[in-house]
Short mmCIF file of N, CA and C in Angstrom, two decimals:
data_model
loop_
_atom_site.label_atom_id
_atom_site.label_comp_id
_atom_site.label_asym_id
_atom_site.label_seq_id
_atom_site.Cartn_x
_atom_site.Cartn_y
_atom_site.Cartn_z
N MET E 338 1.82 8.35 -13.94
CA MET E 338 2.53 6.37 -13.79
C MET E 338 4.00 6.66 -13.75
N LEU E 339 4.48 6.22 -13.19
CA LEU E 339 5.70 5.73 -13.06
C LEU E 339 6.79 5.00 -14.60
N PHE E 340 5.93 3.76 -14.62
CA PHE E 340 6.23 3.35 -15.89
C PHE E 340 5.05 3.20 -16.92
N HIS E 341 5.50 3.56 -18.06
CA HIS E 341 4.56 3.30 -19.16
C HIS E 341 4.56 2.42 -20.17
N ARG E 342 5.39 1.23 -20.10
CA ARG E 342 5.32 0.45 -21.06
C ARG E 342 5.89 -0.93 -20.17
N ALA E 343 5.69 -2.14 -20.07
CA ALA E 343 5.44 -2.82 -19.56
C ALA E 343 5.87 -4.41 -20.04
N ALA E 344 6.68 -5.47 -20.06
CA ALA E 344 6.68 -6.36 -20.41
C ALA E 344 6.15 -7.75 -19.46
N VAL E 345 5.55 -8.45 -19.41
CA VAL E 345 5.30 -9.62 -18.76
C VAL E 345 5.60 -11.18 -19.29
N LEU E 346 6.50 -11.83 -18.64
CA LEU E 346 6.77 -13.17 -19.02
C LEU E 346 6.35 -14.00 -17.74
N GLY E 347 5.72 -14.91 -18.29
CA GLY E 347 5.53 -15.71 -17.21
C GLY E 347 4.33 -17.27 -17.45
N SER E 348 4.34 -18.16 -16.40
CA SER E 348 3.53 -19.17 -16.68
C SER E 348 2.11 -18.77 -16.24
N ALA E 349 1.12 -19.32 -17.23
CA ALA E 349 -0.01 -18.66 -17.06
C ALA E 349 -0.67 -19.86 -15.79
N PRO E 350 -1.59 -19.35 -15.16
CA PRO E 350 -2.41 -18.43 -15.09
C PRO E 350 -1.87 -17.12 -14.61
N ASP E 351 -0.74 -17.13 -14.00
CA ASP E 351 0.10 -15.74 -12.93
C ASP E 351 0.29 -14.88 -14.03
N ALA E 352 0.75 -15.06 -15.12
CA ALA E 352 1.38 -13.87 -16.44
C ALA E 352 0.12 -13.41 -16.46
N HIS E 353 -1.18 -13.75 -16.85
CA HIS E 353 -2.32 -13.60 -17.48
C HIS E 353 -3.08 -12.42 -16.14
N ARG E 354 -2.92 -13.15 -15.02
CA ARG E 354 -3.65 -11.93 -14.14
C ARG E 354 -2.86 -10.71 -14.07
N ILE E 355 -0.95 -10.87 -13.97
CA ILE E 355 -0.36 -9.55 -14.13
C ILE E 355 -0.93 -8.52 -15.32
N SER E 356 -0.96 -9.38 -16.50
CA SER E 356 -1.37 -8.55 -17.51
C SER E 356 -2.41 -8.09 -17.62
N TYR E 357 -3.77 -8.68 -17.03
CA TYR E 357 -4.89 -7.78 -16.97
C TYR E 357 -4.74 -6.98 -15.70
N GLY E 358 -4.00 -6.94 -14.87
CA GLY E 358 -3.90 -6.18 -13.67
C GLY E 358 -3.26 -4.40 -14.56
N LEU E 359 -2.24 -4.93 -15.31
CA LEU E 359 -1.61 -3.47 -15.84
C LEU E 359 -2.38 -3.10 -17.16
N PHE E 360 -3.15 -3.63 -17.93
CA PHE E 360 -4.28 -3.50 -18.65
C PHE E 360 -5.35 -2.51 -17.98
N ILE E 361 -5.88 -3.03 -16.65
CA ILE E 361 -6.78 -2.14 -16.14
C ILE E 361 -6.16 -0.73 -15.67
N ALA E 362 -4.52 -1.06 -15.69
CA ALA E 362 -4.11 -0.02 -14.80
C ALA E 362 -3.72 1.46 -15.80
N GLY E 363 -4.31 0.93 -17.18
CA GLY E 363 -3.93 1.57 -18.28
C GLY E 363 -2.26 1.44 -18.87
N VAL E 364 -1.65 0.18 -18.55
CA VAL E 364 -0.29 0.15 -18.78
C VAL E 364 -0.25 -0.81 -19.96
N PRO E 365 0.27 -0.35 -21.61
CA PRO E 365 0.14 -1.37 -22.23
C PRO E 365 1.74 -2.66 -22.00
N ALA E 366 1.29 -3.23 -22.54
CA ALA E 366 2.07 -4.73 -21.76
C ALA E 366 2.32 -5.40 -23.16
N GLN E 367 3.56 -5.83 -23.16
CA GLN E 367 4.31 -6.97 -24.33
C GLN E 367 4.04 -8.20 -23.13
N THR E 368 3.31 -9.27 -24.05
CA THR E 368 3.37 -10.72 -23.25
C THR E 368 4.40 -11.57 -23.66
N TRP E 369 4.31 -12.64 -23.11
CA TRP E 369 5.34 -14.27 -23.36
C TRP E 369 4.64 -15.00 -22.18
N ILE E 370 3.44 -15.37 -22.33
CA ILE E 370 2.94 -16.42 -21.09
C ILE E 370 3.35 -18.03 -21.64
N LEU E 371 3.87 -18.86 -20.86
CA LEU E 371 3.92 -20.01 -20.95
C LEU E 371 3.06 -21.11 -20.45
N PRO E 372 2.78 -22.08 -20.70
CA PRO E 372 1.95 -23.10 -20.19
C PRO E 372 2.91 -23.34 -18.67
N GLY E 373 1.52 -23.70 -17.88
CA GLY E 373 2.20 -23.90 -16.39
C GLY E 373 3.24 -25.20 -16.19
N GLU E 374 3.16 -25.99 -17.23
CA GLU E 374 4.04 -27.12 -17.16
C GLU E 374 5.33 -27.02 -18.08
N CYS E 375 5.48 -25.85 -18.60
CA CYS E 375 6.76 -25.96 -19.33
C CYS E 375 7.98 -25.44 -18.52
N ASP E 376 8.98 -26.35 -18.84
CA ASP E 376 10.48 -26.42 -18.11
C ASP E 376 11.29 -25.61 -18.72
N GLY E 377 12.30 -25.35 -17.95
CA GLY E 377 13.22 -24.56 -18.35
C GLY E 377 13.95 -24.56 -19.90
N ARG E 378 14.51 -25.83 -20.12
CA ARG E 378 14.62 -26.60 -21.45
C ARG E 378 13.37 -26.11 -22.53
N ALA E 379 12.49 -26.41 -22.43
CA ALA E 379 11.35 -25.79 -23.65
C ALA E 379 11.49 -24.45 -23.58
N ALA E 380 11.38 -23.56 -22.67
CA ALA E 380 10.94 -22.07 -22.46
C ALA E 380 12.74 -22.06 -23.12
N ALA E 381 13.59 -22.68 -23.12
CA ALA E 381 14.72 -21.69 -23.90
C ALA E 381 14.97 -22.19 -25.13
N GLU E 382 14.04 -23.49 -25.91
CA GLU E 382 14.35 -23.24 -26.84
C GLU E 382 13.33 -22.47 -27.94
N CYS E 383 11.98 -22.07 -27.16
CA CYS E 383 11.08 -21.00 -27.45
C CYS E 383 12.10 -19.57 -27.59
N ALA E 384 12.56 -19.18 -26.37
CA ALA E 384 13.37 -18.14 -26.38
C ALA E 384 14.43 -17.97 -27.55
N GLU E 385 15.03 -18.82 -27.64
CA GLU E 385 16.08 -18.87 -28.77
C GLU E 385 15.33 -18.51 -29.91
N VAL E 386 14.81 -19.16 -30.84
CA VAL E 386 14.06 -18.88 -31.75
C VAL E 386 13.38 -17.75 -32.17
N SER E 387 12.84 -17.21 -30.93
CA SER E 387 12.34 -15.70 -30.62
C SER E 387 13.62 -14.54 -31.01
N ALA E 388 14.72 -14.78 -30.50
CA ALA E 388 15.95 -14.17 -30.26
C ALA E 388 16.19 -13.92 -32.05
N ALA E 389 16.38 -15.52 -32.34
CA ALA E 389 17.08 -15.53 -33.87
C ALA E 389 16.28 -14.50 -34.75
N ARG E 390 15.05 -14.62 -34.40
CA ARG E 390 14.17 -14.00 -35.29
C ARG E 390 14.19 -12.25 -35.10
N GLY E 391 14.95 -11.91 -33.94
CA GLY E 391 14.83 -10.32 -33.62
C GLY E 391 13.17 -10.18 -33.02
N GLU E 392 12.46 -11.04 -32.63
CA GLU E 392 11.23 -10.61 -31.98
C GLU E 392 11.58 -10.03 -30.66
N TRP E 393 12.80 -10.22 -29.96
CA TRP E 393 12.67 -9.80 -28.39
C TRP E 393 13.07 -8.51 -28.70
N ALA E 394 14.39 -8.04 -29.55
CA ALA E 394 14.83 -6.64 -29.67
C ALA E 394 13.28 -5.46 -29.87
N SER E 395 12.43 -6.20 -30.80
CA SER E 395 11.57 -5.20 -31.20
C SER E 395 10.25 -5.21 -30.10
N ARG E 396 9.93 -6.53 -29.67
CA ARG E 396 8.82 -6.36 -28.53
C ARG E 396 9.48 -5.56 -27.00
N LEU E 397 10.68 -5.81 -27.03
CA LEU E 397 10.91 -5.02 -25.30
C LEU E 397 12.00 -3.77 -25.39
N ALA E 398 12.11 -3.29 -26.66
CA ALA E 398 12.81 -1.97 -27.08
C ALA E 398 12.54 -0.79 -25.85
N ARG E 399 11.27 -0.52 -25.82
CA ARG E 399 10.67 0.44 -24.93
C ARG E 399 10.10 0.54 -23.74
N THR E 400 10.23 -1.00 -22.99
CA THR E 400 9.57 -0.95 -22.05
C THR E 400 10.50 -0.56 -20.58
N ASP E 401 9.68 -0.17 -19.81
CA ASP E 401 10.10 0.60 -18.16
C ASP E 401 10.23 -0.48 -17.50
N ILE E 402 9.73 -1.39 -17.31
CA ILE E 402 9.42 -2.83 -16.44
C ILE E 402 9.14 -4.03 -17.17
N THR E 403 10.11 -5.13 -16.83
CA THR E 403 9.73 -6.26 -17.26
C THR E 403 9.47 -6.88 -15.83
N VAL E 404 8.19 -7.54 -16.05
CA VAL E 404 7.78 -8.59 -14.72
C VAL E 404 8.04 -10.37 -15.23
N THR E 405 8.47 -10.96 -14.48
CA THR E 405 8.38 -12.24 -14.70
C THR E 405 7.71 -13.31 -13.40
N ALA E 406 7.23 -14.05 -14.04
CA ALA E 406 6.47 -14.88 -12.94
C ALA E 406 6.40 -16.32 -13.37
N PHE E 407 7.30 -16.81 -13.39
CA PHE E 407 7.57 -18.47 -13.94
C PHE E 407 7.53 -19.45 -12.62
N ARG E 408 6.43 -20.75 -12.85
CA ARG E 408 6.45 -21.55 -11.98
C ARG E 408 7.59 -22.31 -12.20
N ASP E 409 8.27 -22.44 -13.25
CA ASP E 409 9.52 -23.26 -13.17
C ASP E 409 10.77 -22.19 -13.04
N PRO E 410 11.44 -22.32 -11.79
CA PRO E 410 12.68 -21.07 -11.84
C PRO E 410 13.79 -21.22 -12.71
N ARG E 411 13.88 -22.75 -13.32
CA ARG E 411 14.90 -22.78 -14.31
C ARG E 411 14.58 -21.91 -15.62
N ILE E 412 13.38 -21.75 -15.89
CA ILE E 412 13.15 -20.85 -16.79
C ILE E 412 14.11 -19.55 -16.69
N LEU E 413 14.31 -19.11 -15.94
CA LEU E 413 15.19 -17.69 -15.59
C LEU E 413 16.23 -17.67 -16.05
N ASP E 414 16.95 -18.83 -15.84
CA ASP E 414 18.63 -19.37 -16.17
C ASP E 414 18.62 -19.55 -17.15
N GLU E 415 17.81 -20.47 -17.92
CA GLU E 415 18.10 -21.32 -19.18
C GLU E 415 17.24 -20.33 -20.06
N ALA E 416 16.17 -19.28 -19.88
CA ALA E 416 15.72 -18.61 -21.15
C ALA E 416 15.91 -17.35 -20.99
N VAL E 417 15.22 -16.66 -19.77
CA VAL E 417 15.31 -15.08 -19.50
C VAL E 417 16.40 -14.54 -19.73
N VAL E 418 17.72 -15.24 -18.59
CA VAL E 418 19.46 -14.31 -18.81
C VAL E 418 19.57 -14.69 -20.33
N PRO E 419 19.67 -15.58 -20.71
CA PRO E 419 20.66 -15.61 -22.08
C PRO E 419 19.56 -15.19 -23.21
N TYR E 420 18.43 -15.14 -23.11
CA TYR E 420 17.49 -14.67 -24.53
C TYR E 420 17.17 -13.69 -24.72
N LEU E 421 16.46 -13.01 -23.46
CA LEU E 421 15.91 -11.97 -23.13
C LEU E 421 16.62 -10.62 -22.32
N LEU E 422 17.16 -10.76 -21.49
CA LEU E 422 17.53 -9.72 -20.47
C LEU E 422 18.75 -8.87 -21.58
N PRO E 423 19.15 -9.72 -22.68
CA PRO E 423 20.41 -8.52 -23.68
C PRO E 423 19.64 -7.70 -24.44
N HIS E 424 18.09 -8.04 -24.23
CA HIS E 424 17.19 -7.22 -25.08
C HIS E 424 16.34 -6.03 -24.19
N LEU E 425 16.63 -5.92 -22.63
CA LEU E 425 16.05 -4.97 -22.51
C LEU E 425 16.81 -3.82 -22.21
N PRO E 426 15.94 -2.56 -22.45
CA PRO E 426 16.44 -1.29 -22.22
C PRO E 426 17.53 -1.13 -21.06
N ILE E 427 18.44 -0.47 -21.10
CA ILE E 427 19.36 0.00 -20.27
C ILE E 427 18.52 0.96 -19.21
N GLY E 428 18.76 0.72 -17.85
CA GLY E 428 17.88 1.57 -17.11
C GLY E 428 16.94 1.04 -16.51
N SER E 429 16.11 0.16 -17.14
CA SER E 429 14.62 -0.64 -17.19
C SER E 429 14.86 -1.30 -15.85
N VAL E 430 13.61 -1.80 -15.28
CA VAL E 430 13.63 -2.67 -14.15
C VAL E 430 13.15 -4.19 -14.30
N TRP E 431 13.85 -4.95 -14.06
CA TRP E 431 13.26 -6.38 -13.98
C TRP E 431 12.93 -6.73 -12.68
N LEU E 432 11.55 -6.95 -12.31
CA LEU E 432 10.46 -7.18 -11.15
C LEU E 432 10.33 -8.61 -11.54
N GLN E 433 11.03 -9.55 -10.53
CA GLN E 433 11.14 -11.13 -10.27
C GLN E 433 9.53 -11.52 -9.29
N LEU E 434 8.62 -12.00 -9.80
CA LEU E 434 7.88 -12.81 -8.49
C LEU E 434 7.50 -13.70 -8.59
N GLY E 435 8.26 -14.35 -9.30
CA GLY E 435 7.97 -15.90 -9.29
C GLY E 435 8.62 -16.59 -8.66
N ARG E 436 8.80 -18.16 -8.55
CA ARG E 436 9.31 -18.64 -7.61
C ARG E 436 10.67 -19.35 -7.43
N ALA E 437 11.45 -18.32 -7.88
CA ALA E 437 12.93 -18.35 -8.07
C ALA E 437 13.75 -18.81 -6.12
N ALA E 438 14.31 -19.35 -6.68
CA ALA E 438 14.67 -19.70 -5.16
C ALA E 438 15.62 -18.60 -4.33
N ARG E 439 15.54 -18.38 -3.26
CA ARG E 439 16.27 -17.34 -2.15
C ARG E 439 17.87 -17.05 -3.06
N ARG E 440 18.56 -18.52 -2.88
CA ARG E 440 19.94 -18.32 -3.24
C ARG E 440 20.06 -17.80 -4.77
N GLY E 441 19.27 -18.03 -5.58
CA GLY E 441 19.45 -17.71 -6.90
C GLY E 441 19.25 -16.32 -7.23
N THR E 442 18.59 -15.43 -6.51
CA THR E 442 18.48 -14.35 -6.77
C THR E 442 19.83 -13.19 -6.72
N ASP E 443 20.57 -13.38 -5.92
CA ASP E 443 22.00 -13.01 -6.42
C ASP E 443 22.33 -13.14 -7.67
N ARG E 444 22.37 -14.33 -7.96
CA ARG E 444 22.95 -14.19 -9.48
C ARG E 444 22.21 -13.91 -10.69
N LEU E 445 20.78 -13.88 -10.52
CA LEU E 445 19.83 -13.01 -11.43
C LEU E 445 20.00 -11.79 -11.37
N ALA E 446 20.58 -10.97 -10.29
CA ALA E 446 20.98 -9.57 -9.65
C ALA E 446 22.14 -9.15 -10.71
N LEU E 447 22.89 -10.03 -10.25
CA LEU E 447 24.48 -9.78 -11.25
C LEU E 447 24.13 -10.24 -12.53
N ALA E 448 23.29 -10.88 -13.10
CA ALA E 448 23.41 -11.03 -14.50
C ALA E 448 22.40 -9.84 -15.00
N ALA E 449 21.63 -9.22 -14.42
CA ALA E 449 21.16 -7.93 -14.92
C ALA E 449 21.65 -6.87 -14.54
N ALA E 450 22.69 -6.72 -13.66
CA ALA E 450 23.87 -5.63 -13.49
C ALA E 450 24.43 -5.85 -14.54
N ASP E 451 24.95 -6.89 -15.33
CA ASP E 451 25.82 -7.15 -16.33
C ASP E 451 25.35 -6.08 -17.50
N TYR E 452 23.89 -6.08 -17.79
CA TYR E 452 23.44 -5.28 -18.82
C TYR E 452 22.85 -3.97 -18.16
N GLU E 453 23.43 -3.63 -17.24
CA GLU E 453 22.91 -2.40 -16.71
C GLU E 453 21.39 -1.97 -16.60
N ILE E 454 20.61 -3.46 -15.82
CA ILE E 454 18.98 -3.53 -15.73
C ILE E 454 19.02 -3.43 -14.38
N SER E 455 18.18 -2.88 -13.51
CA SER E 455 18.09 -2.88 -12.18
C SER E 455 17.27 -4.05 -11.71
N PHE E 456 17.41 -4.93 -10.80
CA PHE E 456 16.78 -6.36 -10.87
C PHE E 456 15.98 -6.05 -9.44
N LEU E 457 14.92 -6.73 -9.16
CA LEU E 457 13.84 -6.44 -8.08
C LEU E 457 13.06 -7.60 -7.68
N SER E 458 13.76 -7.65 -6.72
CA SER E 458 12.68 -9.65 -6.11
C SER E 458 12.52 -9.20 -4.31
N PRO E 459 11.30 -10.34 -4.21
CA PRO E 459 11.25 -10.16 -2.27
C PRO E 459 12.51 -10.91 -1.92
N TYR E 460 13.37 -11.23 -2.52
CA TYR E 460 14.46 -12.12 -2.08
C TYR E 460 15.54 -11.16 -1.48
N CYS E 461 15.55 -9.85 -2.18
CA CYS E 461 16.88 -9.20 -2.09
C CYS E 461 17.05 -8.54 -0.76
N GLN E 462 18.49 -8.17 -0.93
CA GLN E 462 19.09 -7.93 0.75
C GLN E 462 18.70 -6.07 0.74
N ALA E 463 18.42 -5.67 1.75
CA ALA E 463 17.92 -4.17 1.55
C ALA E 463 19.08 -3.30 1.25
N GLY E 464 19.02 -2.26 0.71
CA GLY E 464 19.95 -1.30 0.30
C GLY E 464 19.88 0.33 0.29
N SER E 465 20.25 0.75 -0.32
CA SER E 465 20.00 2.39 0.24
C SER E 465 20.65 3.44 -1.23
N GLY E 466 20.22 4.16 -1.32
CA GLY E 466 20.22 5.50 -2.60
C GLY E 466 19.20 5.74 -3.53
N ALA E 467 19.12 6.49 -4.35
CA ALA E 467 18.23 7.00 -5.33
C ALA E 467 17.63 5.67 -6.25
N ALA E 468 18.58 4.63 -6.36
CA ALA E 468 17.88 3.70 -7.05
C ALA E 468 16.80 3.02 -6.14
N ASP E 469 17.21 2.67 -4.84
CA ASP E 469 16.32 2.15 -4.15
C ASP E 469 14.78 2.91 -4.09
N ALA E 470 15.17 4.34 -4.07
CA ALA E 470 13.85 4.93 -3.91
C ALA E 470 13.10 4.90 -5.41
N PHE E 471 13.62 4.74 -6.37
CA PHE E 471 13.33 4.70 -7.97
C PHE E 471 12.13 3.21 -7.53
N CYS E 472 13.26 2.04 -7.10
CA CYS E 472 12.57 0.80 -7.12
C CYS E 472 11.34 0.68 -6.21
N ASP E 473 11.60 1.68 -5.17
CA ASP E 473 10.28 1.29 -4.13
C ASP E 473 9.06 2.05 -4.55
N ILE E 474 9.42 3.13 -5.61
CA ILE E 474 7.92 3.71 -6.37
C ILE E 474 7.56 2.76 -7.28
N ALA E 475 8.43 1.52 -7.71
CA ALA E 475 7.83 0.74 -8.89
C ALA E 475 7.21 -0.10 -8.05
N VAL E 476 7.94 -0.78 -7.00
CA VAL E 476 6.98 -1.74 -6.19
C VAL E 476 5.49 -1.48 -5.71
N ARG E 477 5.35 0.08 -5.09
CA ARG E 477 4.37 0.60 -5.12
C ARG E 477 3.11 0.78 -5.95
N GLN E 478 3.73 0.72 -7.18
CA GLN E 478 2.95 0.63 -8.41
C GLN E 478 2.40 -0.50 -8.59
N CYS E 479 3.33 -1.48 -8.45
CA CYS E 479 3.11 -3.09 -8.85
C CYS E 479 1.71 -3.46 -7.90
N SER E 480 2.03 -3.14 -6.80
CA SER E 480 1.40 -3.42 -5.76
C SER E 480 0.20 -2.75 -5.93
N ASP E 481 -0.31 -1.62 -6.38
CA ASP E 481 -1.34 -1.24 -6.76
C ASP E 481 -2.31 -2.15 -7.75
N VAL E 482 -1.12 -2.39 -8.97
CA VAL E 482 -1.69 -3.06 -9.88
C VAL E 482 -2.09 -4.64 -9.73
N LEU E 483 -1.60 -5.05 -8.53
CA LEU E 483 -1.78 -6.70 -8.30
C LEU E 483 -2.27 -7.02 -7.19
N SER E 484 -3.02 -5.67 -6.13
CA SER E 484 -3.39 -5.86 -4.86
C SER E 484 -4.20 -6.97 -4.74
N GLY E 485 -4.91 -7.30 -6.12
CA GLY E 485 -6.30 -7.92 -5.96
C GLY E 485 -5.83 -9.58 -6.05
N TYR E 486 -4.34 -9.58 -6.53
CA TYR E 486 -4.49 -11.02 -7.01
C TYR E 486 -3.69 -11.53 -6.21
N GLU E 487 -4.20 -12.99 -5.68
CA GLU E 487 -3.25 -13.73 -4.57
C GLU E 487 -3.29 -15.00 -5.50
N PRO E 488 -1.88 -15.31 -5.28
CA PRO E 488 -0.65 -15.13 -4.51
C PRO E 488 0.49 -14.11 -4.93
N LEU E 489 0.09 -13.23 -5.93
CA LEU E 489 0.61 -12.51 -6.90
C LEU E 489 1.02 -11.31 -6.16
N ALA E 490 -0.04 -10.58 -5.42
CA ALA E 490 0.28 -9.43 -4.44
C ALA E 490 1.72 -9.89 -3.23
N SER E 491 1.65 -11.18 -2.63
CA SER E 491 2.22 -11.87 -1.45
C SER E 491 4.07 -11.76 -2.02
N TRP E 492 4.00 -11.63 -3.53
CA TRP E 492 5.25 -12.24 -4.10
C TRP E 492 6.16 -10.72 -4.03
N LEU E 493 5.46 -9.71 -3.83
CA LEU E 493 5.78 -8.57 -4.19
C LEU E 493 7.08 -8.11 -2.79
N PRO E 494 8.07 -7.52 -3.15
CA PRO E 494 8.80 -6.97 -2.00
C PRO E 494 8.01 -5.91 -1.34
N SER E 495 8.52 -5.64 0.15
CA SER E 495 7.95 -4.81 0.48
C SER E 495 8.53 -3.63 0.24
N PRO E 496 7.55 -2.44 0.32
CA PRO E 496 8.23 -1.20 0.26
C PRO E 496 8.99 -0.60 1.39
N GLY E 497 10.39 -0.29 1.05
CA GLY E 497 11.13 0.25 2.30
C GLY E 497 12.16 -0.78 2.09
N ALA E 498 12.13 -1.72 1.91
CA ALA E 498 13.09 -3.29 2.08
C ALA E 498 13.54 -3.36 0.63
N VAL E 499 13.27 -2.48 -0.19
CA VAL E 499 14.51 -2.82 -1.55
C VAL E 499 15.29 -2.81 -1.51
N SER E 500 16.09 -3.39 -2.24
CA SER E 500 17.74 -3.49 -2.56
C SER E 500 17.82 -3.67 -3.94
N ALA E 501 17.43 -4.07 -4.75
CA ALA E 501 16.74 -4.59 -6.32
C ALA E 501 18.10 -4.00 -7.03
N CYS E 502 17.66 -2.33 -7.16
CA CYS E 502 18.50 -2.16 -8.14
C CYS E 502 20.17 -1.65 -7.93
N ARG E 503 20.56 -2.46 -8.61
CA ARG E 503 22.07 -2.28 -8.68
C ARG E 503 22.84 -1.91 -9.92
N SER E 504 21.77 -1.43 -10.61
CA SER E 504 22.70 -0.56 -11.59
C SER E 504 23.04 0.78 -11.74
N PRO E 505 24.03 1.55 -12.04
CA PRO E 505 24.52 3.06 -11.91
C PRO E 505 23.09 3.88 -12.65
N HIS E 506 22.47 3.14 -13.67
CA HIS E 506 21.56 4.07 -14.63
C HIS E 506 20.23 4.05 -13.95
N SER E 507 20.21 3.18 -12.60
CA SER E 507 18.57 3.16 -12.09
C SER E 507 17.88 4.58 -12.07
N ALA E 508 18.61 5.47 -11.21
CA ALA E 508 18.51 6.88 -10.94
C ALA E 508 18.32 7.50 -11.95
N ALA E 509 18.66 7.39 -13.03
CA ALA E 509 18.29 8.03 -14.48
C ALA E 509 17.08 7.82 -14.87
N SER E 510 16.76 6.56 -14.49
CA SER E 510 15.26 6.33 -14.86
C SER E 510 14.28 6.58 -13.95
N ALA E 511 14.31 7.17 -12.82
CA ALA E 511 13.58 7.88 -11.95
C ALA E 511 12.66 9.19 -12.69
N ALA E 512 13.63 9.51 -13.61
CA ALA E 512 13.00 10.48 -14.70
C ALA E 512 11.54 10.12 -15.25
N LEU E 513 11.49 9.10 -15.96
CA LEU E 513 10.52 8.18 -16.59
C LEU E 513 9.35 8.72 -15.84
#
């Protein structure tokens, strides 16, 4: 298996389905599941409290891949980027499966790159290199895990069209 520990951050029921798929595949996952009606401001308040308590540092320390699937894309900008992203391991992959706007993915990819995290989304531009090969394998693994769950499987980038990984550390992660 390419990744060994995951984090699933998302809105119910989508995050439940992803977590269950990872469980069935034998991948332990830390979860942060919010009610479907939760907005960016409420999620940011929860994330800030958890960050102040040191919970993100301990929960996310050894994750290989973090999957986000929020119903409100503002949660990414208001909660995930400022409060969770700083605690993801350098060289890990952030797979965004939620409803982020196409134009917002560039901003998210740049934020991830600032923390040396590889960002992957269905809306990324095509790229090249070893980092893309690593992300392509991650997408195939996620596809296997999520294949039975629509619309989650349709949110995945198509293998071979992955640009995602904009971190110089991504190629080193391929050794996982």
